[in-house]
CSV table of C-alpha atoms in Angstrom, one decimal:
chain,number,residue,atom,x,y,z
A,98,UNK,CA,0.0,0.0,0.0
A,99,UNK,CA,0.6,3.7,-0.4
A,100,UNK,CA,3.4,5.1,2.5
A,101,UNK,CA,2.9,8.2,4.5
A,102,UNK,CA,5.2,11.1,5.1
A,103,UNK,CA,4.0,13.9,7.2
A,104,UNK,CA,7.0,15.6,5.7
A,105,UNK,CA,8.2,16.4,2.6
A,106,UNK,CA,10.1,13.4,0.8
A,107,UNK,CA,13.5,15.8,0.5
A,108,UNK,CA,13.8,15.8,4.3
A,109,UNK,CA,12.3,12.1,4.6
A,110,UNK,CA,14.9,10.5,2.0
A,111,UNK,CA,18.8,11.5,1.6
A,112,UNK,CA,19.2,10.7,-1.8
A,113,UNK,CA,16.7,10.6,-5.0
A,114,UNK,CA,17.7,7.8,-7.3
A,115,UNK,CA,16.2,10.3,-10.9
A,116,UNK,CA,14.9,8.8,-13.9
A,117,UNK,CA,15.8,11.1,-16.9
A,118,UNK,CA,12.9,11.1,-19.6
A,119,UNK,CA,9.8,11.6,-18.8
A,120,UNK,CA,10.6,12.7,-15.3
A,121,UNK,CA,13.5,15.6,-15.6
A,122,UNK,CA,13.2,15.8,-19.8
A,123,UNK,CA,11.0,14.8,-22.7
A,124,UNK,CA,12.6,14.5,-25.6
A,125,UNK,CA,14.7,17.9,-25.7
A,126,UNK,CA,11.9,19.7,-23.6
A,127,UNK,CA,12.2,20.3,-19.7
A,128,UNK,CA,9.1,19.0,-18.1
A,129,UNK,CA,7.3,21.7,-16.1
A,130,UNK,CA,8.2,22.5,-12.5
A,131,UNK,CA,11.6,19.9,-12.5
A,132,UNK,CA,14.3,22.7,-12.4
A,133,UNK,CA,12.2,24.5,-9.6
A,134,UNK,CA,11.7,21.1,-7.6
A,135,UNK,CA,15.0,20.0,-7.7
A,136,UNK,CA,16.8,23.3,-6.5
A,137,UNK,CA,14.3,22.9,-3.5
A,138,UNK,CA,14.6,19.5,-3.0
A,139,UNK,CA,18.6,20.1,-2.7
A,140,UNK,CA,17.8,23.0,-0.5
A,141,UNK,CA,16.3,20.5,1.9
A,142,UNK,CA,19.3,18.5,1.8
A,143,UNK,CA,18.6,15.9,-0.7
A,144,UNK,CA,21.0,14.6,-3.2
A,145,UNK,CA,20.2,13.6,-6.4
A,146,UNK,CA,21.5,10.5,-8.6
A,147,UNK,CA,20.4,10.3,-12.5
A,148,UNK,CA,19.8,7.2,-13.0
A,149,UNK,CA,19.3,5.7,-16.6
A,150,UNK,CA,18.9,2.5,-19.0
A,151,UNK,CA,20.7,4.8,-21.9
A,152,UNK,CA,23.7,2.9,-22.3
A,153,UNK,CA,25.0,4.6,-25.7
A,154,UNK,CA,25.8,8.2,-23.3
A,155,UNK,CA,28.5,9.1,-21.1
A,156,UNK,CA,27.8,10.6,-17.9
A,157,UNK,CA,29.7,14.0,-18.9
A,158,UNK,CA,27.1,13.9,-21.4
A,159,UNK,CA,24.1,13.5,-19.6
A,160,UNK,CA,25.1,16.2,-17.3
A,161,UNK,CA,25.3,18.9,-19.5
A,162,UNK,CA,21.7,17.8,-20.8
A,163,UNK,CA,20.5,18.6,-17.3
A,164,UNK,CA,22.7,21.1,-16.8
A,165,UNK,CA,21.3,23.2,-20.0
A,166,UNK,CA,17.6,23.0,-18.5
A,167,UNK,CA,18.5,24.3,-15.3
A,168,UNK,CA,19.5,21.1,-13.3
A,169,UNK,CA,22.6,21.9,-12.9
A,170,UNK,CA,24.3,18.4,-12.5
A,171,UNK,CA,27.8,16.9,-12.1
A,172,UNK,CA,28.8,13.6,-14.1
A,173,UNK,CA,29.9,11.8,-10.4
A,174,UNK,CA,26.1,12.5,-10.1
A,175,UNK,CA,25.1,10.4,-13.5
A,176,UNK,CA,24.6,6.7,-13.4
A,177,UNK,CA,24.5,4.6,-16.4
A,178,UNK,CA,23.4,0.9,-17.3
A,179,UNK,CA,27.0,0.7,-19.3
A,180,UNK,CA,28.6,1.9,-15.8
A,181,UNK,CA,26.2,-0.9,-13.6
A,182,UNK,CA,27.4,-3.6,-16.6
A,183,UNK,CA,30.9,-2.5,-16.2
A,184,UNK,CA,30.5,-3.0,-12.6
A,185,UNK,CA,28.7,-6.4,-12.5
A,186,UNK,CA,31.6,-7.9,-14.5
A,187,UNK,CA,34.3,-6.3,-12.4
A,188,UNK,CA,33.0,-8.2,-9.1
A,189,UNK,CA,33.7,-11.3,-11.2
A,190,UNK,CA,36.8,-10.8,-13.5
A,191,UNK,CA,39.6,-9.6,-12.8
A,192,UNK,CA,41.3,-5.9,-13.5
A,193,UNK,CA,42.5,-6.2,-17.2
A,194,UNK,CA,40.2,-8.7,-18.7
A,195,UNK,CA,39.7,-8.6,-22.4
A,196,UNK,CA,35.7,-7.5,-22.8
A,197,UNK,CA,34.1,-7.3,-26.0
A,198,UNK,CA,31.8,-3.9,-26.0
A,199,UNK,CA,28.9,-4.0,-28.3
A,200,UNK,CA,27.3,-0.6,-28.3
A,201,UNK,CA,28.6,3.0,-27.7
A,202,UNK,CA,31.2,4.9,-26.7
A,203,UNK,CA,29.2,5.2,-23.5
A,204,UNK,CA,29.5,1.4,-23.1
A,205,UNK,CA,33.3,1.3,-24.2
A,206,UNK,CA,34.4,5.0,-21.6
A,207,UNK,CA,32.5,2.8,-18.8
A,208,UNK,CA,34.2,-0.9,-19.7
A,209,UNK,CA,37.8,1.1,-19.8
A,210,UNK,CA,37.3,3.1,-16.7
A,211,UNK,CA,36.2,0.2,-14.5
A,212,UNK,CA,39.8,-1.1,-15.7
A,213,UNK,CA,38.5,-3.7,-18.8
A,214,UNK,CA,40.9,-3.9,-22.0
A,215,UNK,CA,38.5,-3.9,-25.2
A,216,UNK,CA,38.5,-5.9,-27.6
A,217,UNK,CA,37.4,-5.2,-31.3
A,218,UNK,CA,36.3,-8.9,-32.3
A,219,UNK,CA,35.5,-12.2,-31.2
A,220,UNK,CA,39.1,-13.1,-32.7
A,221,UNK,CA,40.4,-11.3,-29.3
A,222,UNK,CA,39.4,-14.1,-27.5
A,223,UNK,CA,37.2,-11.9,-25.0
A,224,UNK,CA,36.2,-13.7,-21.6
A,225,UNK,CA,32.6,-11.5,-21.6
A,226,UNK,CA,30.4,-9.8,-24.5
A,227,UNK,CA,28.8,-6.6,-23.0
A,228,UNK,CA,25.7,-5.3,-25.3
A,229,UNK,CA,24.4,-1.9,-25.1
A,230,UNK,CA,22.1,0.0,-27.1
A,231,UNK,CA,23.7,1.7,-30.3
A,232,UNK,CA,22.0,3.4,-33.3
A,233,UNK,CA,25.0,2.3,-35.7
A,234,UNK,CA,24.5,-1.6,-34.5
A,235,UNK,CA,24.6,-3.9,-37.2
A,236,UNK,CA,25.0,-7.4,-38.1
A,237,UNK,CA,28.4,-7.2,-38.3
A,238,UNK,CA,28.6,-6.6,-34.6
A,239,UNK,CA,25.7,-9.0,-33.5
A,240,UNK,CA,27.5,-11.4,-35.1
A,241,UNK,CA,30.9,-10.9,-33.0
A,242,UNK,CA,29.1,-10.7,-30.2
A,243,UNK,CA,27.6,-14.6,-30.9
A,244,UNK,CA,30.9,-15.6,-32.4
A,245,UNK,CA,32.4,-14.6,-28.6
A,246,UNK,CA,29.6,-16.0,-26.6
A,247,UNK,CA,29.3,-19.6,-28.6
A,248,UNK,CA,33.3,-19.6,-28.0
A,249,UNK,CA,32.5,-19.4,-24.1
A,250,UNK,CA,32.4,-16.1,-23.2
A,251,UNK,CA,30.1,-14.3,-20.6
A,252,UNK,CA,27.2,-12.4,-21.9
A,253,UNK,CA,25.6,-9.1,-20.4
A,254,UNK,CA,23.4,-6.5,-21.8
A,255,UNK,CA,23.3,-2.9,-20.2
A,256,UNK,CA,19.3,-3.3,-20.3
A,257,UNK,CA,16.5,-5.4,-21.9
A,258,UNK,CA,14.4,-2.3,-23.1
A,259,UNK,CA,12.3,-4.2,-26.3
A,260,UNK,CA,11.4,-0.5,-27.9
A,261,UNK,CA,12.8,3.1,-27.2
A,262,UNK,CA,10.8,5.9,-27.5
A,263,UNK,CA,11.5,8.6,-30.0
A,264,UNK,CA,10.0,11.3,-31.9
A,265,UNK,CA,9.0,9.3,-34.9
A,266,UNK,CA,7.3,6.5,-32.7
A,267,UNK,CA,8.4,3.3,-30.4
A,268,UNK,CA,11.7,2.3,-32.2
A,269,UNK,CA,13.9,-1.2,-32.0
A,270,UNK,CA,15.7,-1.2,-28.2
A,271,UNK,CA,18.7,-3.3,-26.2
A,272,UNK,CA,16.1,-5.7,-25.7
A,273,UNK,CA,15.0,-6.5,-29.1
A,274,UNK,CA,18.7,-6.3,-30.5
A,275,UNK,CA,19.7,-8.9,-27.5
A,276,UNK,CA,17.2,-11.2,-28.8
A,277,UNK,CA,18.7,-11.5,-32.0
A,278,UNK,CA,21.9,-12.8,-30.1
A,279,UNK,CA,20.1,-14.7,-28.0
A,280,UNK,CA,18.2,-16.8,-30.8
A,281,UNK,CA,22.2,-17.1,-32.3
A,282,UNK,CA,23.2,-18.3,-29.3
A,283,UNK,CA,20.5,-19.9,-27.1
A,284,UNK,CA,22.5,-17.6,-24.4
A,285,UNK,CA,20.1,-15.2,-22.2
A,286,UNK,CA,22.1,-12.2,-20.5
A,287,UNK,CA,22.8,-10.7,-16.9
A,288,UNK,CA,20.2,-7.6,-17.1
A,289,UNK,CA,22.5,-4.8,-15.7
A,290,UNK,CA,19.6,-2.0,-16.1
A,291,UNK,CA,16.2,-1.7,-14.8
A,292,UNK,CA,14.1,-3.1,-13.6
A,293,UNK,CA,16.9,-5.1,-12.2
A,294,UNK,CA,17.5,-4.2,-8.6
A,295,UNK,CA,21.6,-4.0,-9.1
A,296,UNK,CA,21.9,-0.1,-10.3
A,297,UNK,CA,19.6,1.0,-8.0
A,298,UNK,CA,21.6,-0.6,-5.1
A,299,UNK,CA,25.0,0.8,-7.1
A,300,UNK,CA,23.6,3.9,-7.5
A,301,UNK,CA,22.7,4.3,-3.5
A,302,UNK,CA,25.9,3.3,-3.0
A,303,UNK,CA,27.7,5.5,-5.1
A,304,UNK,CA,25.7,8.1,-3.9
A,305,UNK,CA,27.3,7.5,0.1
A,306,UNK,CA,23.2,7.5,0.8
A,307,UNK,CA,21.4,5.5,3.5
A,308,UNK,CA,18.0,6.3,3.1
A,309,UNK,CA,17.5,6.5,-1.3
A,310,UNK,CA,14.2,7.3,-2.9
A,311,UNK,CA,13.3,6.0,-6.4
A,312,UNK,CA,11.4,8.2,-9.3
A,313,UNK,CA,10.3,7.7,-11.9
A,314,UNK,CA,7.3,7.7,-14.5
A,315,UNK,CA,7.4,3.8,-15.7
A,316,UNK,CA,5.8,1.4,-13.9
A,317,UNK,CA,7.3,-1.6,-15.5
A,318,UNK,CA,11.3,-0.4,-15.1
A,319,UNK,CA,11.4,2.6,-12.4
A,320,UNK,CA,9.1,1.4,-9.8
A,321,UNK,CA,9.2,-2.6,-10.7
A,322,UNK,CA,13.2,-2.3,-10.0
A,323,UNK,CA,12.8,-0.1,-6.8
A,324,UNK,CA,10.3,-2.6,-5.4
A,325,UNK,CA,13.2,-5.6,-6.5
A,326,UNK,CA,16.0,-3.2,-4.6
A,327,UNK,CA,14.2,-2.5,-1.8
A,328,UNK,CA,13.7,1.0,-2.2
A,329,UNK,CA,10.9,3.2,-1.7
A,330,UNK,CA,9.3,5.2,-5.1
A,331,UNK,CA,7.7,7.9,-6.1
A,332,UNK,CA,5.8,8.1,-9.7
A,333,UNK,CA,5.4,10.9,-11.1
A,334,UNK,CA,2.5,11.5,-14.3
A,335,UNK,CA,5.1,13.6,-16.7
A,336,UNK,CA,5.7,10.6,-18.5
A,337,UNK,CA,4.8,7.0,-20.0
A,338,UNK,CA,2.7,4.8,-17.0
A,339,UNK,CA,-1.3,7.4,-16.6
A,340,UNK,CA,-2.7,7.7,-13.6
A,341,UNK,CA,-5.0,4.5,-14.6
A,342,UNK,CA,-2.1,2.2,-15.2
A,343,UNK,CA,-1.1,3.3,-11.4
A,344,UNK,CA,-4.7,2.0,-10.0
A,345,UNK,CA,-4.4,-0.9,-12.0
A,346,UNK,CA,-0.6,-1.9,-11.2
A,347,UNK,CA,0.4,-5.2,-10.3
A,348,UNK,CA,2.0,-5.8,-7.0
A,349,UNK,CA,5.4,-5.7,-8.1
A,350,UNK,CA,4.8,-2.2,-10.3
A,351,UNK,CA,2.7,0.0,-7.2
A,352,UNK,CA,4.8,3.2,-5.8
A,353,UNK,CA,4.8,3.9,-2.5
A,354,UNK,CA,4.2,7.6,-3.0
A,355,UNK,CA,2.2,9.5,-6.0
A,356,UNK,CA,2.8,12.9,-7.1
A,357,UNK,CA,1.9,15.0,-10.2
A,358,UNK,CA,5.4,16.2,-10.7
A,359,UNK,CA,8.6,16.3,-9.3
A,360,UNK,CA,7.1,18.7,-7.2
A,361,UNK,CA,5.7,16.1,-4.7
A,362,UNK,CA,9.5,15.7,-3.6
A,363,UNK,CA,9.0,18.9,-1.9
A,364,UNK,CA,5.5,18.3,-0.6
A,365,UNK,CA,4.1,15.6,2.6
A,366,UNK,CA,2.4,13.0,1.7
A,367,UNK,CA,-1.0,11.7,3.4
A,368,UNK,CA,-2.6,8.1,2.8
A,369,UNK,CA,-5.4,7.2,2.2
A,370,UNK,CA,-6.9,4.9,5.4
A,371,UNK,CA,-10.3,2.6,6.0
A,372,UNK,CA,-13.7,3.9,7.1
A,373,UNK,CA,-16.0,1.3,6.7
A,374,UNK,CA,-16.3,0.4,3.0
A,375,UNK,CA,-14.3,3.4,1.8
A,376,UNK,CA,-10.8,4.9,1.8
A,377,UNK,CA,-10.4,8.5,3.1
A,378,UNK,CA,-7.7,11.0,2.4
A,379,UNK,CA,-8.8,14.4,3.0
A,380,UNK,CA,-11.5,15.6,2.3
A,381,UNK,CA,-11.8,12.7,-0.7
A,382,UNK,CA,-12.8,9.2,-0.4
A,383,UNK,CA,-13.1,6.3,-3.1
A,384,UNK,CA,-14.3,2.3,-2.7
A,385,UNK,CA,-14.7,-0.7,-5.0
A,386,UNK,CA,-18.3,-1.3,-5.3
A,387,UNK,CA,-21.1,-3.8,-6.8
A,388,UNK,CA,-21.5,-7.2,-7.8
A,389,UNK,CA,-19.9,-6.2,-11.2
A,390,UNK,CA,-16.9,-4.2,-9.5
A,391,UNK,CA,-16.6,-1.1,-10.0
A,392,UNK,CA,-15.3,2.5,-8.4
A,393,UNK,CA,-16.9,5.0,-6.9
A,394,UNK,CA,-15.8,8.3,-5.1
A,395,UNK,CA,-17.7,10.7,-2.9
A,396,UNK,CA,-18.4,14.4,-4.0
A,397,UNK,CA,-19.9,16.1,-0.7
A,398,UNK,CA,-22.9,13.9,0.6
A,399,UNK,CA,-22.7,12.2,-2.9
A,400,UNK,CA,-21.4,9.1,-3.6
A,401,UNK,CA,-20.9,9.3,-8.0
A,402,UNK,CA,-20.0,6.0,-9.6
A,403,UNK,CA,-17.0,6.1,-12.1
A,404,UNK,CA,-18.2,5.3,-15.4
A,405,UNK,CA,-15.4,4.2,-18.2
A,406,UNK,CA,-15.5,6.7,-21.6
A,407,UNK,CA,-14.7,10.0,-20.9
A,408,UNK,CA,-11.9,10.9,-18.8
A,409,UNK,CA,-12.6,12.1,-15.3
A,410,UNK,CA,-10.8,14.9,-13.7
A,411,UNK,CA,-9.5,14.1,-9.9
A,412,UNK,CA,-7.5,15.8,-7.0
A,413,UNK,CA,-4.5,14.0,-6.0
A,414,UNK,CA,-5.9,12.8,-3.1
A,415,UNK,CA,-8.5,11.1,-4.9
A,416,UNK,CA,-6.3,9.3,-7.2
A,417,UNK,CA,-4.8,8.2,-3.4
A,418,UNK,CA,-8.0,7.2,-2.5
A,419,UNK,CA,-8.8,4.9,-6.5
A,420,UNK,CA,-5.4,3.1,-6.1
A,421,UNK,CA,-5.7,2.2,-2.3
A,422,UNK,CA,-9.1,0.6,-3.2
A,423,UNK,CA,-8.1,-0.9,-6.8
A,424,UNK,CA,-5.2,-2.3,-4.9
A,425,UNK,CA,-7.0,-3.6,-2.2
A,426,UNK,CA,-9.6,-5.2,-4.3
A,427,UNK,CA,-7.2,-7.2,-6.5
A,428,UNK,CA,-5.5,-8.3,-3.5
A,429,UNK,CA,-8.4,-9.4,-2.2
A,430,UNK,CA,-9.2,-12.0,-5.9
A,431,UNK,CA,-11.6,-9.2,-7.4
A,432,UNK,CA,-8.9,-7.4,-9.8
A,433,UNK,CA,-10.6,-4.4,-12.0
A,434,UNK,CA,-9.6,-4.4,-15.4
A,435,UNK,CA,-9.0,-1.5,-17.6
A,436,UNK,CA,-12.6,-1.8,-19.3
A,437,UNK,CA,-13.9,-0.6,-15.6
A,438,UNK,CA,-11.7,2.4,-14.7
A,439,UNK,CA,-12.0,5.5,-16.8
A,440,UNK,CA,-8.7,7.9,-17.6
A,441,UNK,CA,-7.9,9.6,-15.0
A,442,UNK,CA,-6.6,13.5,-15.0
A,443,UNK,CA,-5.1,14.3,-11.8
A,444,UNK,CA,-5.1,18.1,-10.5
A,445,UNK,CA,-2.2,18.9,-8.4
A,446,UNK,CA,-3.5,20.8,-5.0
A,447,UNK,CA,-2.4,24.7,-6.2
């Protein structure tokens, strides 16, 4: 269920564990309020880690993204899945192992610096095949990589993202390339990037912080690896996962905290609790309801059912109040399904 902080997460939490797009950026855009609600949230004391599946970028790089819409940001602050990847193998091989990059030179800057030698080709002999996402990846290199691995070597991929969003559409990802070595090799990889728990744990600890926050705006990667890790979340609606998808999350994909924006780093959060049939936040209230499940919130002394077709406008404490109850129903063997909850438009309390 939902967690409460009668204070604002900055002071709760001493380190924010950031997804980039869709949380700090969209595309080339800023999303609203994040500069503002960062410089806050450091004011309060918390420190911030960027922490991202884009394997093909350096951290340097990343940086000065932020840094150019107003979040100012150091690469020490910057977490990769090529730097996790890089990582995972050191704990196993050891200092100067030959590692066959297949990717970026994201991927290669994080294999050398973590003390790897590269090698060019599967006639290098390599002892591991790393594979991160590259635009300029072609068969040529997919086919080094399962030349390497069906000789014996290792195989890990920086993240198993099927499709990457760009402005065009939902293009090829790591994931989909991976498969293609995969089916060459019958070989499945070590998953460095989310929503494996491994960064987020390397990113807390690069980060010196005891008491790490994840956010993000994907259910399936942001929250589904801090629930693996251990960590608390926070989802924000700037990006991919709706306000619906949050009432209807599975376990293993619910954040502890919900928040418009990154504002809600900077803000308490109440949770919703029982009285009688319904769950109170506030002054808002919502319950699962009827033979044929569905939900229902309370307007003043009137109880309105939520119909599905048009999409209904809610305050945040009212989208509290739907995902304590959705949640509580599909725990309880009476799941709803998306046919019974309407879009959902959540008004920040300003």
């Amino acid at each position: 269920m939902l967690l409460a902080s009668a204070e604002p997460l900055a002071t709760a939490y001493d380190v924010a564990l950031m997804d980039l797009d869709g949380v700090c950026y969209r595309g080339a855009e800023p999303v609203d309020h994040a500069d503002a609600a960062v410089e806050e949230a450091r004011r309060l004391g918390l420190r911030m880690m960027f922490v991202t599946n884009n394997a093909a970028r350096e951290p340097q790089t990343v940086a000065d993204q932020l840094s150019s819409l107003g979040i100012p940001t150091s690469p020490d602050e910057v977490m990769t899945s090529s730097q996790a990847a890089a990582a995972i193998l050191a704990a196993v091989l050891p200092t100067g192992s030959v590692v066959l990059p297949i990717g970026g030179a994201g991927l290669r800057t994080a294999l050398t610096e973590a003390g790897f030698t590269l090698a060019t080709g599967a006639h290098d002999a390599p002892v591991a095949v790393v594979q991160g996402f590259s635009p300029d990846l072609g068969w040529r290199e997919l086919t080094e990589a399962a030349y390497a691995i069906n000789a014996g070597a290792r195989y890990v991929a920086t993240n198993l993202d099927a499709t990457l969003p760009t402005e065009r559409g939902m293009a090829v990802g790591n994931g989909s390339l991976v498969a293609a070595v995969t089916n060459a090799t019958g070989v499945v990889p070590i998953s460095a990037g989310k929503p494996e728990p491994e960064i987020f744990r390397q990113a807390t600890r690069r980060s010196a912080g005891s008491r790490p926050i994840a956010v993000g705006d994907r259910l399936n990667t942001d929250i589904a690896g801090a629930r693996a890790a251990g960590i608390p979340s926070v989802h924000v609606l700037t990006g991919v996962s709706d306000a619906r998808d949050v009432v209807l999350a599975a376990p293993h994909e619910r954040p502890s905290y919900l928040a418009v924006d990154l504002r809600g780093l900077v803000e308490p959060h109440p949770v919703p609790s029982r009285d009688g049939a319904w769950w109170r936040c506030g002054a808002a209230a919502a319950r699962v309801s009827g033979a044929e499940p569905h939900l229902e919130i309370r307007l003043g002394d009137r109880e309105v059912p939520l119909e599905p077709g048009e999409p209904v406008t809610v305050s945040l404490d009212t989208w509290r109040c739907l995902a304590a109850a959705a949640w509580e129903a599909a725990d309880d063997g009476a799941p709803l399904t998306v046919s019974q909850v309407p879009a959902l438009q959540v008004v920040a309390p300003r």
